[in-house]
């Protein structure tokens, strides 16, 4: 017998957050999210509470916890696109079609009660959160900002009648045999013509983020506004995103482009990879052993995750973004990195993916978002 319960008690909150770490206990590719960040979703500190409605559900089979799911009505997105969609995210369950159906039914019924007509996912509050079901690359270590799932997930979702809406591709980048000299010349010429320069790094990280962090988030909103599933970040979201990232951001992994008036017009955000430190943990930074391993990875990273590259629209296609590619290439030598991971690239975004030809690249993962009328 399958029983679905809406998450309300403190024990249910803990069970919801920790269920994946138990499901993937012996999986060497699964990387948990930070426990404290997930717990905030159930409190007044949830920065999305004014732009979205949500419910969390747990599934039990014979009184044993066997799955979880979140239903999200992204009010901001629906208003922008004149749609009536409910998203499902944080979907994890055992390989059982009855369990997955019961979880998806819970979200579907919640959506219908709010007059929604379309179910889509896996998607969360924004594209800055984990999204998509992994459909290829099951023997690859997950990144910090993207999820891992077992191969049977796609079958469970398709069995429910969900169909592909969009795919994302991910790439592993390693050092090429040589770094082209002409790339540096392209950058110098473009910067000179358009009167641009890089933000100076001779200040503390705190001052660097305080001075350039929020303006960079404004560029992010403008640069990504037309991409799939994206909603603009409001001031509260921007501030909390910067606060959450401050532990793991290093300013030399965040080159920022300024115009002649010192206005931010572009940025490239990457971060040292800390995933190996999190494998096998619950994502709790209160654990001294976990925190020590993270700090060790930050001090001497083996690789890095490329999170975002953003340019104001008027600066695109001018060769300016080459500065980010050049700095990534240089990092293989100066920071002794072994790899970069790109995170998500929309399958239709050929302009972005063409940049990886400068590296020894391998398309190693694929994720999918699915949709169904309800």
Short mmCIF file of C-alpha atoms in Angstrom, two decimals, residues 55-371:
data_model
loop_
_atom_site.label_atom_id
_atom_site.label_comp_id
_atom_site.label_asym_id
_atom_site.label_seq_id
_atom_site.Cartn_x
_atom_site.Cartn_y
_atom_site.Cartn_z
CA UNK A 55 4.13 21.76 -1.28
CA UNK A 56 6.41 18.90 -0.28
CA UNK A 57 5.32 15.26 -0.25
CA UNK A 58 6.69 11.98 1.09
CA UNK A 59 5.75 8.48 -0.08
CA UNK A 60 5.54 5.45 2.19
CA UNK A 61 5.16 1.80 1.21
CA UNK A 62 4.23 -0.56 4.01
CA UNK A 63 5.11 2.25 6.43
CA UNK A 64 8.62 2.60 4.98
CA UNK A 65 9.79 5.89 3.42
CA UNK A 66 10.36 5.22 -0.29
CA UNK A 67 10.17 8.57 -2.09
CA UNK A 68 9.81 12.34 -2.06
CA UNK A 69 8.74 15.14 -4.41
CA UNK A 70 8.11 18.89 -4.39
CA UNK A 71 5.39 20.68 -6.32
CA UNK A 72 6.11 24.30 -7.27
CA UNK A 73 3.80 26.85 -8.84
CA UNK A 74 6.22 29.48 -10.10
CA UNK A 75 3.88 32.46 -10.09
CA UNK A 76 6.44 34.79 -11.58
CA UNK A 77 7.20 32.49 -14.52
CA UNK A 78 3.53 31.73 -15.19
CA UNK A 79 2.67 35.43 -15.26
CA UNK A 80 5.58 36.26 -17.56
CA UNK A 81 4.63 33.54 -20.05
CA UNK A 82 0.86 33.52 -19.56
CA UNK A 83 0.93 29.82 -18.64
CA UNK A 84 -0.57 27.61 -15.94
CA UNK A 85 2.29 25.29 -15.11
CA UNK A 86 3.14 23.39 -11.99
CA UNK A 87 6.73 22.19 -11.68
CA UNK A 88 7.89 19.07 -9.90
CA UNK A 89 11.35 18.94 -8.40
CA UNK A 90 13.38 17.23 -5.68
CA UNK A 91 11.98 14.00 -7.09
CA UNK A 92 13.61 10.87 -5.68
CA UNK A 93 12.19 7.42 -5.20
CA UNK A 94 12.87 3.71 -5.35
CA UNK A 95 12.43 1.83 -8.63
CA UNK A 96 8.69 1.33 -8.28
CA UNK A 97 6.13 2.69 -10.75
CA UNK A 98 3.36 2.69 -8.15
CA UNK A 99 5.47 4.90 -5.89
CA UNK A 100 6.45 7.35 -8.63
CA UNK A 101 2.85 7.52 -9.87
CA UNK A 102 1.59 8.30 -6.37
CA UNK A 103 4.17 11.08 -5.96
CA UNK A 104 3.43 12.62 -9.35
CA UNK A 105 -0.30 12.30 -8.71
CA UNK A 106 0.16 14.31 -5.51
CA UNK A 107 1.78 17.17 -7.45
CA UNK A 108 -0.76 16.89 -10.28
CA UNK A 109 -3.69 17.08 -7.88
CA UNK A 110 -2.11 20.05 -6.13
CA UNK A 111 -1.73 21.73 -9.51
CA UNK A 112 -5.34 21.06 -10.47
CA UNK A 113 -6.54 22.49 -7.16
CA UNK A 114 -4.71 25.71 -8.11
CA UNK A 115 -6.16 25.71 -11.66
CA UNK A 116 -2.92 24.62 -13.33
CA UNK A 117 -3.11 22.71 -16.62
CA UNK A 118 0.47 21.54 -17.26
CA UNK A 119 2.96 19.46 -15.29
CA UNK A 120 6.66 19.90 -16.07
CA UNK A 121 9.98 18.96 -14.57
CA UNK A 122 12.23 18.17 -12.97
CA UNK A 123 12.45 21.93 -12.40
CA UNK A 124 12.77 23.89 -9.21
CA UNK A 125 12.22 27.55 -8.27
CA UNK A 126 14.74 28.98 -10.77
CA UNK A 127 17.32 27.74 -13.22
CA UNK A 128 19.92 28.48 -10.53
CA UNK A 129 18.57 25.40 -8.72
CA UNK A 130 19.08 21.81 -9.80
CA UNK A 131 17.00 20.83 -12.82
CA UNK A 132 16.48 18.03 -15.29
CA UNK A 133 16.54 14.26 -14.98
CA UNK A 134 19.87 12.67 -15.86
CA UNK A 135 19.44 10.45 -18.94
CA UNK A 136 23.08 9.88 -19.88
CA UNK A 137 26.31 9.92 -17.85
CA UNK A 138 25.39 7.68 -14.95
CA UNK A 139 29.02 6.75 -14.33
CA UNK A 140 30.13 10.37 -13.97
CA UNK A 141 30.52 12.24 -10.69
CA UNK A 142 27.80 14.82 -10.24
CA UNK A 143 28.58 18.50 -9.89
CA UNK A 144 27.62 20.55 -6.85
CA UNK A 145 24.84 22.45 -8.63
CA UNK A 146 23.32 19.60 -10.64
CA UNK A 147 21.65 16.42 -9.49
CA UNK A 148 22.36 12.74 -9.92
CA UNK A 149 19.75 10.04 -10.37
CA UNK A 150 19.62 6.36 -11.18
CA UNK A 151 18.89 5.29 -14.81
CA UNK A 152 15.37 4.08 -13.97
CA UNK A 153 14.10 7.62 -13.27
CA UNK A 154 13.42 8.43 -16.92
CA UNK A 155 11.37 5.26 -17.34
CA UNK A 156 9.29 6.15 -14.28
CA UNK A 157 8.56 9.63 -15.62
CA UNK A 158 7.74 8.43 -19.13
CA UNK A 159 5.48 5.74 -17.72
CA UNK A 160 3.46 8.57 -16.17
CA UNK A 161 2.93 10.05 -19.63
CA UNK A 162 5.55 12.81 -19.42
CA UNK A 163 7.32 13.60 -22.69
CA UNK A 164 10.52 15.45 -23.59
CA UNK A 165 10.36 19.22 -23.71
CA UNK A 166 14.06 20.12 -23.71
CA UNK A 167 17.49 18.55 -23.16
CA UNK A 168 20.66 19.99 -21.68
CA UNK A 169 24.18 18.82 -22.49
CA UNK A 170 27.19 18.92 -20.19
CA UNK A 171 30.86 18.83 -21.09
CA UNK A 172 34.09 17.85 -19.41
CA UNK A 173 36.94 20.10 -20.52
CA UNK A 174 40.62 19.29 -20.21
CA UNK A 175 43.78 21.10 -21.19
CA UNK A 176 44.43 21.31 -24.95
CA UNK A 177 47.88 20.63 -26.38
CA UNK A 178 48.46 24.35 -26.84
CA UNK A 179 46.79 27.68 -26.03
CA UNK A 180 46.41 29.75 -29.22
CA UNK A 181 48.31 33.06 -29.13
CA UNK A 182 45.71 34.73 -31.33
CA UNK A 183 43.11 34.41 -28.59
CA UNK A 184 44.97 36.91 -26.45
CA UNK A 185 45.27 39.29 -29.41
CA UNK A 186 41.52 39.08 -30.04
CA UNK A 187 40.87 39.97 -26.41
CA UNK A 188 43.30 42.91 -26.37
CA UNK A 189 41.85 44.37 -29.56
CA UNK A 190 38.24 43.94 -28.45
CA UNK A 191 38.88 45.46 -25.02
CA UNK A 192 40.68 48.44 -26.57
CA UNK A 193 38.00 49.13 -29.17
CA UNK A 194 35.14 48.93 -26.68
CA UNK A 195 37.01 50.64 -23.79
CA UNK A 196 36.74 47.73 -21.39
CA UNK A 197 38.92 46.38 -18.60
CA UNK A 198 38.87 43.70 -15.92
CA UNK A 199 37.91 44.51 -12.34
CA UNK A 200 41.06 44.70 -10.17
CA UNK A 201 41.76 41.78 -7.83
CA UNK A 202 43.93 43.73 -5.37
CA UNK A 203 41.11 44.02 -2.81
CA UNK A 204 39.64 41.50 -0.37
CA UNK A 205 37.05 38.99 -1.54
CA UNK A 206 34.44 40.61 0.70
CA UNK A 207 34.98 44.03 -0.89
CA UNK A 208 35.17 42.50 -4.37
CA UNK A 209 31.78 40.78 -3.98
CA UNK A 210 30.25 43.82 -2.26
CA UNK A 211 31.33 46.13 -5.06
CA UNK A 212 30.66 43.94 -8.09
CA UNK A 213 28.39 41.09 -6.93
CA UNK A 214 24.95 42.67 -7.25
CA UNK A 215 25.77 44.50 -10.53
CA UNK A 216 26.91 41.12 -11.93
CA UNK A 217 23.55 39.63 -10.90
CA UNK A 218 21.83 42.41 -12.87
CA UNK A 219 23.83 41.37 -15.93
CA UNK A 220 22.79 37.77 -15.27
CA UNK A 221 19.10 38.73 -15.37
CA UNK A 222 19.53 40.54 -18.67
CA UNK A 223 21.73 37.90 -20.30
CA UNK A 224 19.59 34.87 -19.42
CA UNK A 225 16.08 36.31 -19.56
CA UNK A 226 15.05 34.50 -22.76
CA UNK A 227 16.35 31.03 -21.86
CA UNK A 228 14.14 28.07 -20.96
CA UNK A 229 12.66 28.10 -17.46
CA UNK A 230 14.41 31.30 -16.39
CA UNK A 231 12.91 33.90 -14.08
CA UNK A 232 14.68 37.14 -13.10
CA UNK A 233 16.22 37.23 -9.63
CA UNK A 234 14.84 39.90 -7.33
CA UNK A 235 17.06 41.80 -4.87
CA UNK A 236 16.48 39.32 -2.05
CA UNK A 237 17.37 36.37 -4.28
CA UNK A 238 20.52 38.12 -5.48
CA UNK A 239 21.72 38.87 -1.96
CA UNK A 240 21.08 35.37 -0.65
CA UNK A 241 22.64 33.76 -3.70
CA UNK A 242 25.81 35.80 -3.12
CA UNK A 243 25.74 35.00 0.60
CA UNK A 244 25.39 31.27 -0.02
CA UNK A 245 28.17 31.29 -2.60
CA UNK A 246 30.60 33.41 -0.58
CA UNK A 247 32.11 30.36 1.12
CA UNK A 248 33.11 28.67 -2.12
CA UNK A 249 33.61 31.62 -4.52
CA UNK A 250 37.21 32.71 -5.06
CA UNK A 251 37.64 36.11 -6.69
CA UNK A 252 40.23 34.82 -9.18
CA UNK A 253 37.53 32.40 -10.39
CA UNK A 254 35.18 35.36 -10.98
CA UNK A 255 36.58 37.68 -13.67
CA UNK A 256 34.37 40.75 -14.10
CA UNK A 257 34.42 43.04 -17.14
CA UNK A 258 33.92 46.77 -16.62
CA UNK A 259 33.30 49.56 -19.09
CA UNK A 260 35.11 52.92 -19.07
CA UNK A 261 32.81 54.11 -16.27
CA UNK A 262 33.50 51.00 -14.16
CA UNK A 263 30.03 49.61 -14.83
CA UNK A 264 29.78 45.80 -14.88
CA UNK A 265 28.98 44.59 -18.39
CA UNK A 266 29.98 40.94 -18.10
CA UNK A 267 31.28 38.22 -15.81
CA UNK A 268 32.39 34.61 -15.81
CA UNK A 269 31.73 32.56 -12.70
CA UNK A 270 33.43 29.29 -11.94
CA UNK A 271 34.35 27.64 -8.67
CA UNK A 272 36.82 25.08 -7.42
CA UNK A 273 35.27 21.62 -7.52
CA UNK A 274 34.44 20.36 -4.03
CA UNK A 275 32.29 17.41 -5.06
CA UNK A 276 34.81 14.75 -4.04
CA UNK A 277 34.71 16.18 -0.51
CA UNK A 278 30.93 15.79 -0.37
CA UNK A 279 30.54 12.25 -1.72
CA UNK A 280 29.30 9.95 1.04
CA UNK A 281 28.27 12.83 3.33
CA UNK A 282 24.89 14.29 4.31
CA UNK A 283 25.86 17.78 3.13
CA UNK A 284 26.08 19.11 6.69
CA UNK A 285 28.78 21.76 7.08
CA UNK A 286 28.49 21.35 10.85
CA UNK A 287 30.41 18.10 10.45
CA UNK A 288 34.08 19.07 11.06
CA UNK A 289 35.38 16.27 8.84
CA UNK A 290 33.24 17.39 5.89
CA UNK A 291 34.16 21.04 6.37
CA UNK A 292 37.86 20.20 6.54
CA UNK A 293 37.67 18.24 3.28
CA UNK A 294 35.84 21.13 1.57
CA UNK A 295 38.39 23.70 2.71
CA UNK A 296 41.17 21.42 1.50
CA UNK A 297 39.57 21.21 -1.95
CA UNK A 298 39.14 24.98 -2.06
CA UNK A 299 42.78 25.55 -1.18
CA UNK A 300 44.16 23.13 -3.74
CA UNK A 301 41.43 22.24 -6.27
CA UNK A 302 41.76 19.36 -8.68
CA UNK A 303 39.30 20.95 -11.08
CA UNK A 304 36.57 23.54 -11.40
CA UNK A 305 32.90 23.93 -12.29
CA UNK A 306 31.95 26.57 -14.84
CA UNK A 307 28.72 28.01 -13.51
CA UNK A 308 27.81 31.07 -15.57
CA UNK A 309 29.08 33.38 -18.28
CA UNK A 310 27.02 36.54 -18.68
CA UNK A 311 27.33 39.54 -20.99
CA UNK A 312 24.96 42.40 -21.60
CA UNK A 313 23.29 41.83 -25.00
CA UNK A 314 25.04 44.77 -26.70
CA UNK A 315 28.44 43.20 -25.97
CA UNK A 316 27.71 39.77 -27.40
CA UNK A 317 29.38 38.57 -30.60
CA UNK A 318 32.23 41.06 -30.18
CA UNK A 319 34.85 38.55 -29.07
CA UNK A 320 34.70 39.85 -25.51
CA UNK A 321 33.66 36.54 -23.98
CA UNK A 322 37.01 35.16 -25.17
CA UNK A 323 38.50 36.58 -21.98
CA UNK A 324 36.65 33.94 -19.98
CA UNK A 325 37.82 31.14 -22.26
CA UNK A 326 41.39 32.43 -22.08
CA UNK A 327 41.33 32.56 -18.29
CA UNK A 328 39.95 29.03 -18.14
CA UNK A 329 42.71 27.83 -20.44
CA UNK A 330 45.30 29.67 -18.37
CA UNK A 331 43.96 28.11 -15.16
CA UNK A 332 45.08 24.67 -16.32
CA UNK A 333 48.63 25.98 -15.99
CA UNK A 334 48.51 28.71 -13.34
CA UNK A 335 46.16 26.87 -10.96
CA UNK A 336 47.27 23.38 -12.02
CA UNK A 337 43.71 22.28 -12.72
CA UNK A 338 42.97 18.96 -14.40
CA UNK A 339 39.44 19.65 -15.64
CA UNK A 340 36.49 22.01 -15.96
CA UNK A 341 32.85 20.91 -15.97
CA UNK A 342 30.38 23.13 -17.80
CA UNK A 343 27.11 22.28 -16.07
CA UNK A 344 24.03 22.77 -18.30
CA UNK A 345 24.04 23.86 -21.94
CA UNK A 346 20.68 23.97 -23.73
CA UNK A 347 20.85 21.57 -26.69
CA UNK A 348 19.87 24.45 -29.00
CA UNK A 349 22.55 26.82 -27.70
CA UNK A 350 25.17 26.03 -30.33
CA UNK A 351 26.90 29.39 -29.85
CA UNK A 352 27.86 28.51 -26.27
CA UNK A 353 28.84 24.94 -27.06
CA UNK A 354 31.07 26.04 -29.95
CA UNK A 355 33.35 27.66 -27.36
CA UNK A 356 34.37 24.28 -25.97
CA UNK A 357 36.21 23.43 -29.20
CA UNK A 358 39.17 25.35 -27.80
CA UNK A 359 39.56 22.62 -25.17
CA UNK A 360 39.87 18.88 -25.32
CA UNK A 361 36.16 18.42 -24.66
CA UNK A 362 33.93 15.46 -23.99
CA UNK A 363 30.14 15.64 -23.93
CA UNK A 364 29.62 13.33 -20.98
CA UNK A 365 26.17 14.00 -19.51
CA UNK A 366 22.67 14.79 -20.72
CA UNK A 367 19.59 15.93 -18.78
CA UNK A 368 15.97 16.29 -19.76
CA UNK A 369 12.91 18.28 -18.72
CA UNK A 370 9.57 16.62 -19.46
CA UNK A 371 6.01 17.93 -19.76
#
